[in-house]
CSV table of C-alpha atoms in Angstrom, one decimal:
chain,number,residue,atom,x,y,z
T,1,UNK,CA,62.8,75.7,20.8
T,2,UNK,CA,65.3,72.9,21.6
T,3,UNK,CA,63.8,69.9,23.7
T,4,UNK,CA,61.5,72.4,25.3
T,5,UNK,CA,57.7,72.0,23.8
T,6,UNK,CA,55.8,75.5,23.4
T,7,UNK,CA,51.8,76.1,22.0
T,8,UNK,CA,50.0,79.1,20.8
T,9,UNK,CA,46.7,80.2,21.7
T,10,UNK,CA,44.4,81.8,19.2
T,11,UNK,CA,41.0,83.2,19.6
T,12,UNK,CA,38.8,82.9,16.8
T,13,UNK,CA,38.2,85.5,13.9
T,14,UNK,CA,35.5,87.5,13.3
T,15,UNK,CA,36.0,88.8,9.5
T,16,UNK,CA,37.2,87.5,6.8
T,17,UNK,CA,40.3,89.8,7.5
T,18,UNK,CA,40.8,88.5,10.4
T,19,UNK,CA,40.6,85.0,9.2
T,20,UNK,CA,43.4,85.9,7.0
T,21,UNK,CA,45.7,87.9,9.2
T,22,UNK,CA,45.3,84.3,11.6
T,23,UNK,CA,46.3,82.2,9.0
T,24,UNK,CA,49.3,84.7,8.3
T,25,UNK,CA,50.4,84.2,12.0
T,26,UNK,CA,49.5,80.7,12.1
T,27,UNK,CA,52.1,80.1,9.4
T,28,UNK,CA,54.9,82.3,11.0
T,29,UNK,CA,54.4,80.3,14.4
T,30,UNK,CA,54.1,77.0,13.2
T,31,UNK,CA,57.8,77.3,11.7
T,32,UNK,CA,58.9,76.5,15.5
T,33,UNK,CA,57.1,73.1,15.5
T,34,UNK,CA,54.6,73.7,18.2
T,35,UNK,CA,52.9,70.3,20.5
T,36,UNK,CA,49.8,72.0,19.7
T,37,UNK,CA,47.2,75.2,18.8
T,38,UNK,CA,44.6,75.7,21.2
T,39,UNK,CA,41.5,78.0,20.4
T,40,UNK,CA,39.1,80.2,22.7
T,41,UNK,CA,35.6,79.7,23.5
T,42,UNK,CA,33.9,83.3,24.2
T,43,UNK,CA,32.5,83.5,26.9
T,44,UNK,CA,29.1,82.1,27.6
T,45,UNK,CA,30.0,79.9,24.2
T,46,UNK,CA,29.3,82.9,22.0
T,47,UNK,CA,32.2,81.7,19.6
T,48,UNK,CA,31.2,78.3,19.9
T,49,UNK,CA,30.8,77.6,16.0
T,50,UNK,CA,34.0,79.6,15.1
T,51,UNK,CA,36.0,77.8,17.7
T,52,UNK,CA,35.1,74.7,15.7
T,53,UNK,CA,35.8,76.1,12.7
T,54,UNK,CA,39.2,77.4,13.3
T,55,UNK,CA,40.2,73.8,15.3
T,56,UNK,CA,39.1,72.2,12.0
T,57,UNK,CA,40.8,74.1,9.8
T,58,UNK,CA,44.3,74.2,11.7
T,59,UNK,CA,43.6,70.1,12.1
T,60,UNK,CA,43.6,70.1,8.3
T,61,UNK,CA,46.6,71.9,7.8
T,62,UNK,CA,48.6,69.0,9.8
T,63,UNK,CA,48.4,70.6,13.1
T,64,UNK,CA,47.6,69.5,16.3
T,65,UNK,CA,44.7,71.3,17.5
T,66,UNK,CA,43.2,71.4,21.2
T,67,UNK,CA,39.5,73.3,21.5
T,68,UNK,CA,38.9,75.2,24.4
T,69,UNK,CA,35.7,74.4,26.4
T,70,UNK,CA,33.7,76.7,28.5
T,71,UNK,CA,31.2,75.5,31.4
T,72,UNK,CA,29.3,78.8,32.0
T,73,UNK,CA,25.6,78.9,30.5
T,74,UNK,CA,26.5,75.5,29.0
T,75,UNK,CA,24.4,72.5,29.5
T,76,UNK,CA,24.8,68.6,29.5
T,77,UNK,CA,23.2,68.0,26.6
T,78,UNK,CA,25.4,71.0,24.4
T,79,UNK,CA,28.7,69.9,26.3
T,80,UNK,CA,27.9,66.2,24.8
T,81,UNK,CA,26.7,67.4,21.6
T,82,UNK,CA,30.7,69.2,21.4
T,83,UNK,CA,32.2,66.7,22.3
T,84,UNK,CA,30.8,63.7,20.1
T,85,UNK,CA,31.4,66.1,17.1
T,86,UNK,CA,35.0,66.9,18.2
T,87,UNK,CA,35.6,62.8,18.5
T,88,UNK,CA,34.1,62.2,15.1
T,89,UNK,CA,36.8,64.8,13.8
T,90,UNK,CA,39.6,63.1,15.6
T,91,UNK,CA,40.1,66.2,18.1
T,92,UNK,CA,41.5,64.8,20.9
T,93,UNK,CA,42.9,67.5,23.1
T,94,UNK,CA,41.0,69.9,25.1
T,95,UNK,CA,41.7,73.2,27.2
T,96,UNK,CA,39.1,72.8,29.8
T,97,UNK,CA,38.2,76.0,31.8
T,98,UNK,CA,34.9,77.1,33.8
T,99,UNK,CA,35.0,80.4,32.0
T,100,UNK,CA,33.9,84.1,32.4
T,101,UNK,CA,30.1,85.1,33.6
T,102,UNK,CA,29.0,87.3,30.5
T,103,UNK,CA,27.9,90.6,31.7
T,104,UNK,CA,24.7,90.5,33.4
T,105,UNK,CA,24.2,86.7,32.9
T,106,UNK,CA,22.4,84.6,35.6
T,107,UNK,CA,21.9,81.7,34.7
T,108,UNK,CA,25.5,79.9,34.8
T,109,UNK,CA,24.1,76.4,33.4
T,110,UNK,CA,24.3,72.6,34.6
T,111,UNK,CA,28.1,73.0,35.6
T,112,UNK,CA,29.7,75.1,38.2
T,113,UNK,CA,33.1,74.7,38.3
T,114,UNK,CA,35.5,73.8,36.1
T,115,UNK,CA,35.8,70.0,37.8
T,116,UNK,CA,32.8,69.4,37.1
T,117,UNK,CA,33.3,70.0,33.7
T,118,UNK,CA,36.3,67.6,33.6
T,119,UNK,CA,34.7,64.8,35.5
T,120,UNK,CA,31.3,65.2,32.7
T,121,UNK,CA,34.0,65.0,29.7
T,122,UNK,CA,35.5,61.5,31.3
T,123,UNK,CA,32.3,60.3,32.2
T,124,UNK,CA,31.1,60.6,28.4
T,125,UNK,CA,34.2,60.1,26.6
T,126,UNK,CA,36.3,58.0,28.9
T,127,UNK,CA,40.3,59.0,27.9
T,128,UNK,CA,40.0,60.0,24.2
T,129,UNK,CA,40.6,63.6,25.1
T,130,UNK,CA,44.2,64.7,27.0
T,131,UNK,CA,42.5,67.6,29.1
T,132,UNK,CA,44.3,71.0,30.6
T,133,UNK,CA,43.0,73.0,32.8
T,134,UNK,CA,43.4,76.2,34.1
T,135,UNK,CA,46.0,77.5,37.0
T,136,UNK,CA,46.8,80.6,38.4
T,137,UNK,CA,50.4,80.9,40.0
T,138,UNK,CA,49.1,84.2,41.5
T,139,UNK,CA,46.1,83.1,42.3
T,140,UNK,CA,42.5,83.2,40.8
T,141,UNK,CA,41.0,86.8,41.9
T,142,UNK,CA,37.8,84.9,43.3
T,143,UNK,CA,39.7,82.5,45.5
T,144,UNK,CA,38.9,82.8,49.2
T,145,UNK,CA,42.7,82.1,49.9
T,146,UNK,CA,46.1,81.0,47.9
T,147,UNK,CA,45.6,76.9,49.4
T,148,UNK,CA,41.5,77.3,48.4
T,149,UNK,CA,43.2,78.2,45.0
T,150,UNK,CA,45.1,74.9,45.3
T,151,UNK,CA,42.6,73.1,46.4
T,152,UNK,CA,40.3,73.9,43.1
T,153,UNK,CA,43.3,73.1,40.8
T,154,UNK,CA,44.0,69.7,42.9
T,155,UNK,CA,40.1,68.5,42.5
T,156,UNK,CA,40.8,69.4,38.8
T,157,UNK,CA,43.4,66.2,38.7
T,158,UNK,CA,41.6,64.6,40.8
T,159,UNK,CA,38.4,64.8,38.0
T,160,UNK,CA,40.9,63.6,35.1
T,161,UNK,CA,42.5,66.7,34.0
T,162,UNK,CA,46.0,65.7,32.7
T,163,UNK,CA,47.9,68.8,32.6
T,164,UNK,CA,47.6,72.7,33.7
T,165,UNK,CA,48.3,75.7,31.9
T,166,UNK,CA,49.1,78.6,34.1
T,167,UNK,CA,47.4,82.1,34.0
T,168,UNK,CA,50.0,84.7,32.6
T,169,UNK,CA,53.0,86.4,34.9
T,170,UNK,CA,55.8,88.4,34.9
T,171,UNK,CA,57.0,87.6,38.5
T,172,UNK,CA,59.2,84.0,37.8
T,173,UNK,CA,59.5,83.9,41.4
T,174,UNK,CA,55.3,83.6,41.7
T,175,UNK,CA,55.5,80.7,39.7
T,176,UNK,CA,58.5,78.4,41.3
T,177,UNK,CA,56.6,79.5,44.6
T,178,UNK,CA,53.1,78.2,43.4
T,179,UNK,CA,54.8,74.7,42.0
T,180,UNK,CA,56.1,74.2,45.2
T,181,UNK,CA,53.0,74.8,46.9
T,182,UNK,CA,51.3,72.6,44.5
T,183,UNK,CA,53.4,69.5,45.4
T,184,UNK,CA,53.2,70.2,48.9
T,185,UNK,CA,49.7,69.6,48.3
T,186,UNK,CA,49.9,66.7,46.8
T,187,UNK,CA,49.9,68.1,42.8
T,188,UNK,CA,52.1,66.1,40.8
T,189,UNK,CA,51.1,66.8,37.2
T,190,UNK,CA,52.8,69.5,34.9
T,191,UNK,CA,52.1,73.1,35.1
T,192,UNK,CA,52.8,74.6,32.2
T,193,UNK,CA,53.3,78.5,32.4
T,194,UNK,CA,51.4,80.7,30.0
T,195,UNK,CA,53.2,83.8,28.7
T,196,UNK,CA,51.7,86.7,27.4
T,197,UNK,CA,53.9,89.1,25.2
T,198,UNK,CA,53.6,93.2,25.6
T,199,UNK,CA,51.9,94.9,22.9
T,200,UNK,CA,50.8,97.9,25.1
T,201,UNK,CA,50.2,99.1,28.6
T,202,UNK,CA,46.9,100.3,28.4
T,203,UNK,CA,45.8,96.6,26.8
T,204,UNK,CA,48.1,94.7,29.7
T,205,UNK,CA,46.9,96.4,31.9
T,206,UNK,CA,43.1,95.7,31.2
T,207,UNK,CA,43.5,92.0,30.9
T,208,UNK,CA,45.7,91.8,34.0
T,209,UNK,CA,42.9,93.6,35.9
T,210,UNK,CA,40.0,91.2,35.3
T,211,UNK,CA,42.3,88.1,35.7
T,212,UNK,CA,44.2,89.6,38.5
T,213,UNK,CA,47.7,89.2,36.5
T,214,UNK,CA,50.1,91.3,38.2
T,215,UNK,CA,52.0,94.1,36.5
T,216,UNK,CA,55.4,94.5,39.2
T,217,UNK,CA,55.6,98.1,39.9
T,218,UNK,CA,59.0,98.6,38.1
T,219,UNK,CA,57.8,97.0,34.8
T,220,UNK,CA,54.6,99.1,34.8
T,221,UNK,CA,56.4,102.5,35.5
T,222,UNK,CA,59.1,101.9,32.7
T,223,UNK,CA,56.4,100.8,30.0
T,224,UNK,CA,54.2,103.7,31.2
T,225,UNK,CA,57.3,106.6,30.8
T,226,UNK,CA,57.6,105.3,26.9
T,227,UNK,CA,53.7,107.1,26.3
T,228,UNK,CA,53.0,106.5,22.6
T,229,UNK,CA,56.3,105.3,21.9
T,230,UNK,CA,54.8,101.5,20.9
T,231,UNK,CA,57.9,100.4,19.5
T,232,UNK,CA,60.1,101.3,22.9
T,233,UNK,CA,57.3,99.9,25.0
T,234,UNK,CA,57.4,96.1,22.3
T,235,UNK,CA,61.3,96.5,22.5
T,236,UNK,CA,61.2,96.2,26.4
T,237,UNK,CA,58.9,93.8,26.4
T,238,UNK,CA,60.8,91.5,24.6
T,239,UNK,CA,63.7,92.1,26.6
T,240,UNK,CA,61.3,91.2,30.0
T,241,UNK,CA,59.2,88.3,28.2
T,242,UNK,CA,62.3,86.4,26.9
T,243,UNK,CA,64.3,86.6,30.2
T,244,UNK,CA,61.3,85.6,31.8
T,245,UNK,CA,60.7,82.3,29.7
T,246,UNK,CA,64.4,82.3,29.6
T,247,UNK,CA,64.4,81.4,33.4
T,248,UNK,CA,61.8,79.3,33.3
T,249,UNK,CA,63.3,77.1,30.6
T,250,UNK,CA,66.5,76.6,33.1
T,251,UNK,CA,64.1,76.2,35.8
T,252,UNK,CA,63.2,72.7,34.2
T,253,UNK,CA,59.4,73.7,33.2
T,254,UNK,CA,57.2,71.3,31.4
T,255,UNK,CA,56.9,73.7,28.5
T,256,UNK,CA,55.5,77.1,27.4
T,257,UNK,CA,52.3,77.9,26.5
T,258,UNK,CA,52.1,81.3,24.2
T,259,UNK,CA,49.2,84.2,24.3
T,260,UNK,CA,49.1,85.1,20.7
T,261,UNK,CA,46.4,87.7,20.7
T,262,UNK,CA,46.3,86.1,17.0
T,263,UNK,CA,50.0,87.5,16.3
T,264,UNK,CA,53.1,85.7,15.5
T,265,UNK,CA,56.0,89.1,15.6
T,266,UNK,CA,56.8,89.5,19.0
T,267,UNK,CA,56.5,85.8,20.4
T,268,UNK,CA,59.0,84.9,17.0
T,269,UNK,CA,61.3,87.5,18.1
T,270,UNK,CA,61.1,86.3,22.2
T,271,UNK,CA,61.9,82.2,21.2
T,272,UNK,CA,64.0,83.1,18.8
T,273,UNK,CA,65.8,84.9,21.8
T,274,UNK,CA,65.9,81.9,23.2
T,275,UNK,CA,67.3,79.6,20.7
């Protein structure tokens, strides 16, 4: 995409089909010359040695690669453990996030909040690793209020974090609101806006209910009257998805940051909108 840099997320493959089917995708999307690939960490570091795996082997295919890195039911000594090994494999990017409490898990380790987290990683590795962090243009769902929410994301900076990657939307307006509430707070470093493609309604509207994404009301309605119709309910989504990164691309955003779900069709057919 002309002058405007984009990444993919992945999550890590549990088969050997899968593993193939990324590598299929990875090939498709990496055609559009993205800054970099980041890769999940499950929650409560359940995909910890596949995250690893799949960062290595896109690094060895010429690609930047960024690791994500999970706080929750992590402690020091693991979190330092990571992220010697990542600096002895030249890794020097990471997407920093507190993470999701596994079902029924009490104990969240030795690090609370995703700060905390960012402040351990400088301590021990000084500024070998660009770190982004997470932000959430509608707001996290666990926020006590939208400037608490701001608040969080400015002691983020504050810890080292370089950069932000935004929770998905579908409301541009959210987003150009939440920047400027950001710098009236004293934010200045980039916010990049995630974007999430439609591949169904019933899948959309599971993720968007634990992350507390909204769906507007017009957009759910029409996707809903298609029923099992998945290539009228894709086709509209691209329509929505590409004006939406459409106007944030001549709102002057920092970049775009691409939800794969480990798929490379719809997101080549929404940039390719855009070019």
């Amino acid at each position: 995409m002309k002058n405007l840099p984009i990444s993919f997320e992945f999550f890590p493959p549990k088969t050997p089909e899968g593993i193939a089917n990324l590598r299929e995708a990875r090939a498709k999307l990496a055609k559009f010359n993205p800054e970099f690939f980041s890769v999940t960490f499950g929650a409560g570091g359940s995909t910890r040695d596949r995250t690893m795996e799949t960062v290595l082997e896109i690094q060895a295919e010429g690609h930047a690669a960024a690791p994500h890195i999970s706080c929750i039911s992590s402690t020091k000594a693991e979190i330092a453990d990571l992220l010697q090994r990542y600096q002895e494999k030249n890794i020097n990017k990471l997407v920093t996030l507190r993470g999701d409490i596994p079902s029924g898990e009490v104990a969240v380790g030795d690090f609370k909040y995703a700060s905390e987290l960012v402040e351990f990683i400088r301590m021990q590795t000084g500024q070998h690793f660009h770190i982004e962090v997470a932000a959430y243009p509608e707001f996290h769902p666990e926020a006590a209020s939208p400037l608490a929410d701001v608040e969080n994301l400015k002691r983020k900076f504050a810890a080292g974090a370089n950069r932000a990657i935004t929770q998905y939307f579908y409301n541009v307006d959210a987003y150009f609101r939440f920047i400027d509430l950001c710098a009236q707070h004293g934010i200045t470093q980039p916010i990049v806006p995630g974007i999430m493609p439609i591949y169904n309604i019933t899948q959309l509207a599971r993720f968007s209910n634990i992350c507390g994404a909204e769906i507007p009301r017009w957009l759910k309605l029409r996707l809903e009257a298609y029923g099992d119709d998945m290539a009228s309910v894709r086709a509209l989504g691209v329509d929505v998805v590409s004006e939406l990164c459409e106007a944030l691309r001549d709102g002057g955003v920092p970049g775009l940051h691409f939800y794969t779900l480990n798929q490379a069709g719809l997101i080549s057919q929404i940039i390719g909108n855009l070019e």
